[in-house]
Coordinates of C-alpha atoms in Angstrom, one line a residue:
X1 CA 0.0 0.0 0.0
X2 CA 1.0 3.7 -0.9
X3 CA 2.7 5.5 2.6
X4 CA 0.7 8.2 1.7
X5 CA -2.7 6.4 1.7
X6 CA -1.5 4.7 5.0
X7 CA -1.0 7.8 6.5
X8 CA -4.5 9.3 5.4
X9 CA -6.0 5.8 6.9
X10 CA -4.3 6.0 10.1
X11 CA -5.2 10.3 10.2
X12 CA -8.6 9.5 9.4
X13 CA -8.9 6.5 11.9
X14 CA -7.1 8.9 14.7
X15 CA -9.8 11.7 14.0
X16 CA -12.4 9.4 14.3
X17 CA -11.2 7.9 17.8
X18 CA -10.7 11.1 19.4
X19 CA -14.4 11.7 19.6
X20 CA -15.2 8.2 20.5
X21 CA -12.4 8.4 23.3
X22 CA -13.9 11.4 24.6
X23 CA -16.9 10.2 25.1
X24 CA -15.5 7.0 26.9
X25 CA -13.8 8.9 29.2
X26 CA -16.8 11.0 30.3
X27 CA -18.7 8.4 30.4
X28 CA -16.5 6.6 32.8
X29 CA -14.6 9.5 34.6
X30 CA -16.8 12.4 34.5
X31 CA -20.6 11.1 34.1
X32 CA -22.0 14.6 35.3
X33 CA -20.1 16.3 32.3
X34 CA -21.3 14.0 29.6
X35 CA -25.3 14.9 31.6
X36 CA -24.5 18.3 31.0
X37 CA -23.3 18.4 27.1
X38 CA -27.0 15.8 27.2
X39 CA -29.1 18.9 28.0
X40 CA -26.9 21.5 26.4
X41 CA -27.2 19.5 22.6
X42 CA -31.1 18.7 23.1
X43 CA -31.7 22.3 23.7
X44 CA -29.7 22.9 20.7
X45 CA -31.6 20.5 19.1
X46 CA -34.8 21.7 19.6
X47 CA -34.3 25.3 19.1
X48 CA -34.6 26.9 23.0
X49 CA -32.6 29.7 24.0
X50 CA -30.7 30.8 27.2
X51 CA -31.9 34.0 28.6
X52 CA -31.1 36.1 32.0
X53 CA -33.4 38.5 33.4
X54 CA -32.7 41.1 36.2
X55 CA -35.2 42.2 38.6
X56 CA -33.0 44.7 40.9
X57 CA -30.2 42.4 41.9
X58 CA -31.9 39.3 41.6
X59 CA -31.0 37.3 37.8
X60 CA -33.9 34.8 36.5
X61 CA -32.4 32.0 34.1
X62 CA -34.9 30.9 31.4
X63 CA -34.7 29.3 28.3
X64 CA -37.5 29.9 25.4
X65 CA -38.6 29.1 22.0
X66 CA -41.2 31.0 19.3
X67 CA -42.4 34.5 19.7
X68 CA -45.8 35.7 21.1
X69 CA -48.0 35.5 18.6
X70 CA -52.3 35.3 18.2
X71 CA -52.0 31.9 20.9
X72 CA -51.2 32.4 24.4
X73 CA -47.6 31.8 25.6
X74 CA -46.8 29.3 27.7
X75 CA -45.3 29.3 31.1
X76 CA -43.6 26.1 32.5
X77 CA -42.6 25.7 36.1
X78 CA -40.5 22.8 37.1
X79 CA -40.8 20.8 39.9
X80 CA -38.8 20.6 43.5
X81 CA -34.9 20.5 42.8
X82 CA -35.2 19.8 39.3
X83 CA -34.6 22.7 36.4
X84 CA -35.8 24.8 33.0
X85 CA -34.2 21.7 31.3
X86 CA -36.9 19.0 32.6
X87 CA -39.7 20.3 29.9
X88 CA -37.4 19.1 27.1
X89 CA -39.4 15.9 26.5
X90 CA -42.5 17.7 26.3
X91 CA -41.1 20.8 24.5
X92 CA -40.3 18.0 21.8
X93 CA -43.8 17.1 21.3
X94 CA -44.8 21.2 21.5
X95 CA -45.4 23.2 17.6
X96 CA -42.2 25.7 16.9
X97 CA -44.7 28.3 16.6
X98 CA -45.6 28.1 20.1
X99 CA -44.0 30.7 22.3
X100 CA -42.7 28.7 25.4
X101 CA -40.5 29.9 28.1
X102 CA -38.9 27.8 30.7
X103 CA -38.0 29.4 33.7
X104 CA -35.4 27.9 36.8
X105 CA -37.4 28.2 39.7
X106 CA -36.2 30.5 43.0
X107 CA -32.7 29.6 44.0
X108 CA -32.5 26.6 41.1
X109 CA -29.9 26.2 38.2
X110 CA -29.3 29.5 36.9
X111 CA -31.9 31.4 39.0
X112 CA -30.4 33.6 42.0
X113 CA -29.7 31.8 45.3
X114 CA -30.0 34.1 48.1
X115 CA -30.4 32.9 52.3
X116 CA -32.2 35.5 52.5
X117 CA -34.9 34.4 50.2
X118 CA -38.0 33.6 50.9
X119 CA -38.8 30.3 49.5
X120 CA -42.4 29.8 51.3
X121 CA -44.6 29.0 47.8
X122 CA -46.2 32.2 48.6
X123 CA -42.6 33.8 48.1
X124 CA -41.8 31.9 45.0
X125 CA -44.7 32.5 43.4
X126 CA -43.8 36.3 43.9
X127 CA -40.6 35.7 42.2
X128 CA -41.9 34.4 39.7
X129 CA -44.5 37.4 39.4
X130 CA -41.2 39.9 39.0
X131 CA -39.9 37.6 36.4
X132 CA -42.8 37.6 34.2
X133 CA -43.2 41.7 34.6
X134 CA -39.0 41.7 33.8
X135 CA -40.0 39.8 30.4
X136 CA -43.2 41.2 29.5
X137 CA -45.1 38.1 29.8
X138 CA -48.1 39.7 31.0
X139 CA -48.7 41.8 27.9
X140 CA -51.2 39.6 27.3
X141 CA -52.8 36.5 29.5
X142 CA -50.8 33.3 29.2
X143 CA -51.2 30.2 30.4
X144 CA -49.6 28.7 33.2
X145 CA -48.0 25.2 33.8
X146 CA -46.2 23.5 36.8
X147 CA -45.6 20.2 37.7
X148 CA -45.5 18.9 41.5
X149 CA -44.0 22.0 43.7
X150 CA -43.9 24.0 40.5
X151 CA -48.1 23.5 40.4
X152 CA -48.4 24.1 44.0
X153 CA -46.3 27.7 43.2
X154 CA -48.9 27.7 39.7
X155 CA -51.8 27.4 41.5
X156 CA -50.8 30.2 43.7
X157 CA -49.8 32.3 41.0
X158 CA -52.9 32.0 38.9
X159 CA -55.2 32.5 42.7
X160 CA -52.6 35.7 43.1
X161 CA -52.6 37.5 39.8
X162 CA -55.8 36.4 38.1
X163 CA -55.4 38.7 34.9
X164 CA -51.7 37.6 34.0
X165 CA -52.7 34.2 33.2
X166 CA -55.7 32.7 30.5
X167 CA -55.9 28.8 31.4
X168 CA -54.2 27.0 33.5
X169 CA -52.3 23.4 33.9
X170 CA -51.5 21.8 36.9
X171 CA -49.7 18.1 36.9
X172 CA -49.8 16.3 40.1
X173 CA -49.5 19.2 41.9
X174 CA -48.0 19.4 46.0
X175 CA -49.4 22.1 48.1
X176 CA -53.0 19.7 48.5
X177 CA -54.3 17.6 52.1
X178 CA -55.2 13.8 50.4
X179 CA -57.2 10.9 52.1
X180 CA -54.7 8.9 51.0
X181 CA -50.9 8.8 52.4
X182 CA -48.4 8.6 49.2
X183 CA -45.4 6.0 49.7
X184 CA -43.6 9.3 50.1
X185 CA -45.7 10.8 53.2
X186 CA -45.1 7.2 54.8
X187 CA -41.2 6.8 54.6
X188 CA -41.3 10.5 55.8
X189 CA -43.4 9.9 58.7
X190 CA -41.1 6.7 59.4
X191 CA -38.2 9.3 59.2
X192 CA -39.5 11.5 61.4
X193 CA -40.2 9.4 64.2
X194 CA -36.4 7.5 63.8
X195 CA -35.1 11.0 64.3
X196 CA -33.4 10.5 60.7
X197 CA -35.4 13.5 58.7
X198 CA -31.5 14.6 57.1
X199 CA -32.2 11.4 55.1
X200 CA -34.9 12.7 52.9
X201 CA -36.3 10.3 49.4
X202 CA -35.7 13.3 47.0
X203 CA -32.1 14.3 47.8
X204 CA -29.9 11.5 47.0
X205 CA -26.8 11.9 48.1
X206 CA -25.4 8.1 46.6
X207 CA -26.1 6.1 43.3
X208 CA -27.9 3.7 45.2
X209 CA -30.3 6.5 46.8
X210 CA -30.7 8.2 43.5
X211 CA -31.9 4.7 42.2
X212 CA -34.2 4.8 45.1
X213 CA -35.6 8.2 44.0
X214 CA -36.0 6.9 40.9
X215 CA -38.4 4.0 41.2
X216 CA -40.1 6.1 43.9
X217 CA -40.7 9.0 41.3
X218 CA -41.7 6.7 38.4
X219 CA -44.1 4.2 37.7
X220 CA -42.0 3.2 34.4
X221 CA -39.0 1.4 35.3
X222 CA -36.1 3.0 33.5
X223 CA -32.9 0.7 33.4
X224 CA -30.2 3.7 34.3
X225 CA -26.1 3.0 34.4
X226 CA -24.0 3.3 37.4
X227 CA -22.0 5.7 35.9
X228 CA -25.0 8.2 35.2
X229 CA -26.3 7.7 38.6
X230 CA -23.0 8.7 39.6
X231 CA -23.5 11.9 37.3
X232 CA -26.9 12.8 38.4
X233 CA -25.8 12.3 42.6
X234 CA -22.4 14.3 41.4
X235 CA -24.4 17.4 40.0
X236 CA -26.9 17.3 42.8
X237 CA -24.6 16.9 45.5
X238 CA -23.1 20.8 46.2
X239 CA -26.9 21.9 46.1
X240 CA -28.3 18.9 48.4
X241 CA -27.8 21.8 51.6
X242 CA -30.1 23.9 49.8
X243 CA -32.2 21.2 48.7
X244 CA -32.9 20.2 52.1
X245 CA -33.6 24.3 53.3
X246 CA -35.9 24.2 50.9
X247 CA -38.0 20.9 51.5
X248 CA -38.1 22.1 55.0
X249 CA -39.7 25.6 53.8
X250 CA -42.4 24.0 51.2
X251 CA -43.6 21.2 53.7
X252 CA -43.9 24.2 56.7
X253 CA -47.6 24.5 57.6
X254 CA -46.9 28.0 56.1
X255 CA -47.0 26.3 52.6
X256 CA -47.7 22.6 53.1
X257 CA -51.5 23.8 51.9
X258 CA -51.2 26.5 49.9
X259 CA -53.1 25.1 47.0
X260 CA -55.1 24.0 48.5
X261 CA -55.7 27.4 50.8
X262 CA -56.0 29.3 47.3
X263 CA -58.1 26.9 45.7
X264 CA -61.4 28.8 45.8
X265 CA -59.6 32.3 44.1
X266 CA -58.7 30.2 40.9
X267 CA -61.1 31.5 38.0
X268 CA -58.8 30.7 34.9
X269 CA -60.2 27.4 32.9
X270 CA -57.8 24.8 35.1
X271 CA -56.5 21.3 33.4
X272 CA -55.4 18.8 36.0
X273 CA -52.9 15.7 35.0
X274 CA -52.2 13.0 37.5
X275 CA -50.4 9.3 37.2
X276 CA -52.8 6.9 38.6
X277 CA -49.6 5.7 40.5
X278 CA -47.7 8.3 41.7
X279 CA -45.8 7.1 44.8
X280 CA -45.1 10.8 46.0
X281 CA -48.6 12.9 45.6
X282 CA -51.2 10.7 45.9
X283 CA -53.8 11.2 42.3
X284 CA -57.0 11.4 45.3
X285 CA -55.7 15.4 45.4
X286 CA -57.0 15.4 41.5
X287 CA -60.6 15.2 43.4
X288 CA -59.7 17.4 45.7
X289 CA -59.1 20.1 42.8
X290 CA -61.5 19.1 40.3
X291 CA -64.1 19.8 43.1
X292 CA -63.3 22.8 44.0
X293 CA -62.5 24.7 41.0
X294 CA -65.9 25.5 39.1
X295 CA -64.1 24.8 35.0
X296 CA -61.8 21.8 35.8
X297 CA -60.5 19.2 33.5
X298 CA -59.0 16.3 35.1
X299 CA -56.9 13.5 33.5
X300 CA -55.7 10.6 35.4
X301 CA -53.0 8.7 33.1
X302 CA -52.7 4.9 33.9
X303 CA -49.8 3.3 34.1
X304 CA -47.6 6.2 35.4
X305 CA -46.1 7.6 38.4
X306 CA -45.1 11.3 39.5
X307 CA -42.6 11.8 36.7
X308 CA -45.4 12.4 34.3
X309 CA -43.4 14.9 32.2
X310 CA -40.6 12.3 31.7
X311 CA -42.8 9.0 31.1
X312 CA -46.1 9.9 29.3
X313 CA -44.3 13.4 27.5
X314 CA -46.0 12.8 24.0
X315 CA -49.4 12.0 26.3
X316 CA -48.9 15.5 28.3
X317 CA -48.2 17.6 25.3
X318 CA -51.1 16.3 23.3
X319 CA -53.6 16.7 26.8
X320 CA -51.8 20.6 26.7
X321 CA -52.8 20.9 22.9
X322 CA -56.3 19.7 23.2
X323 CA -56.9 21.7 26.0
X324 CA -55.7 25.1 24.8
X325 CA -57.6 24.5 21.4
X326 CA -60.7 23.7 23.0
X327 CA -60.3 27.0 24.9
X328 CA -59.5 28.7 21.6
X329 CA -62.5 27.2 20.1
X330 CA -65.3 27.7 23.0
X331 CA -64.3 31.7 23.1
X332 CA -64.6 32.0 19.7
X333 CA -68.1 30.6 19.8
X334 CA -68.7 32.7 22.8
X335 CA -67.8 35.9 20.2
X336 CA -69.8 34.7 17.5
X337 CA -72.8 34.0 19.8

């Protein structure tokens, strides 16, 4: 064989390893690296944006897609320790002509983290508040949507400032008394009385907890490496102080019932979505909410556990779709009429 062809095979097959390498090694060495670049390409991917916005000294993170346009935009609030970058899967499933913006909740992510804070769900949802007024959200009404302490802080909101928001979407949201005690409520209770509270479900501090978490969280059993349990308990682990601050504030009697307490000043057109086996909220607070708000929808989804954005995304974005159109369609009868 030619040397020069040689050499082009053995440039060609040294280009190609490199990448392949890399990805090895994060894979093996640095599994919370390779979760990052995950999030980083599928926003990418699916056309969202980074933004920061300022309200005095306080920075909001966000990421969004679209413009406003003739449809309401749409608000997404994630749940407790989580971030903007848990709507992917559904964001997938979302039209590019939708404006969505994805926000990291009070003291998450990219959002300000401040002991001084007041992380109460009354507080957040005031955060919140000054982060839709720094992007001009409220121009015109949009609709709301937050999943587990994100809906408790939704429900709030939309009970709180009534003309920001048109229709609302809460899924399996905290903040609501049930007749049922979760699997959650139970090891907590079993917790509290062995003194051991510091060793709360949803703040993993090994693989082996974070597997835990996992089949607590979902109904859906997802077969996850070592290594990226590693990654997810490695970028969790210098925020697991705050976590814990944080749990204790949202399950004070101050905010433990704050949906719940708000309940009766929700007027916006509310869609509830619950897993039929979510181990952390029990679905009974679905009832609870579709009898107390006067224009509830309520979907329980079989087969699936609190993680409803993660297992049934397609499902979600679809209920999300119907729900908005048939909102779209019953004012524009109303106008006609």
């Amino acid at each position: 064989m030619d040397l020069d062809v040689l050499n082009m095979f053995v440039i060609a097959g040294g280009t190609l390893a490199i990448p392949i390498l890399a990805f090895v090694a994060s894979f093996l060495l640095w599994p919370s690296a390779l979760i990052r670049i995950y999030y980083w390409y599928w926003r990418r991917a699916l056309g969202m944006q980074v933004r920061y916005a300022n309200y005095d000294d306080y920075q909001f993170c966000y990421s969004y897609r679209g413009r406003p346009g003739y449809r309401p935009s749409i608000l997404m609030l994630h749940g407790f320790s989580a971030h903007k970058d848990m709507w992917l899967s559904i964001v997938k499933f979302l039209p590019k002509n939708l404006h969505l913006v994805c926000v990291d909740m009070p003291g998450h992510e990219g959002t300000t983290r401040s002991a001084l804070d007041d992380y109460s769900i009354s507080g957040q949802a005031k955060r919140i508040h000054q982060f839709v007024e720094c992007i001009k959200l409220n121009r015109r009404p949009f609709h709301l949507v937050g999943t587990s302490m994100g809906g408790n802080v939704a429900g709030v909101y939309a009970a709180q400032y009534p003309e920001d928001i048109c229709s609302l979407t809460l899924i399996c949201p905290a903040g609501l008394p049930s007749t049922t005690d979760s699997k959650f409520i139970k090891q907590l209770r079993e917790l509290q009385e062995s003194e051991r509270i510091d060793r709360i479900p949803l703040i993993p501090s090994t693989p082996e907890e974070m597997a835990d978490m996992l089949k607590l969280c979902s109904y859906v059993r997802f077969k996850v490496p070592q290594q990226i349990l590693q990654g997810l308990v490695d970028v969790r682990i210098p925020h697991n102080d705050f976590y814990r601050k944080l749990f204790l504030e949202i399950a004070d009697e101050k905010s433990r019932h704050s949906l719940h307490e708000n309940m009766s000043k929700i007027k916006a057109p509310t869609q509830v979505i619950w897993g039929r086996q979510d181990q952390v909220l029990d679905v009974s607070g679905a009832s609870v909410l579709a009898s107390a708000i006067p224009d509830c929808h309520m979907y329980i989804l079989e087969n699936c556990g609190h993680s409803v954005v993660v297992e049934r995304p397609r499902k979600t974005a679809n209920l999300i779709l119907e729900f908005l159109a048939l909102l779209h369609s019953t004012d524009n009868n109303k106008k006609q009429a």
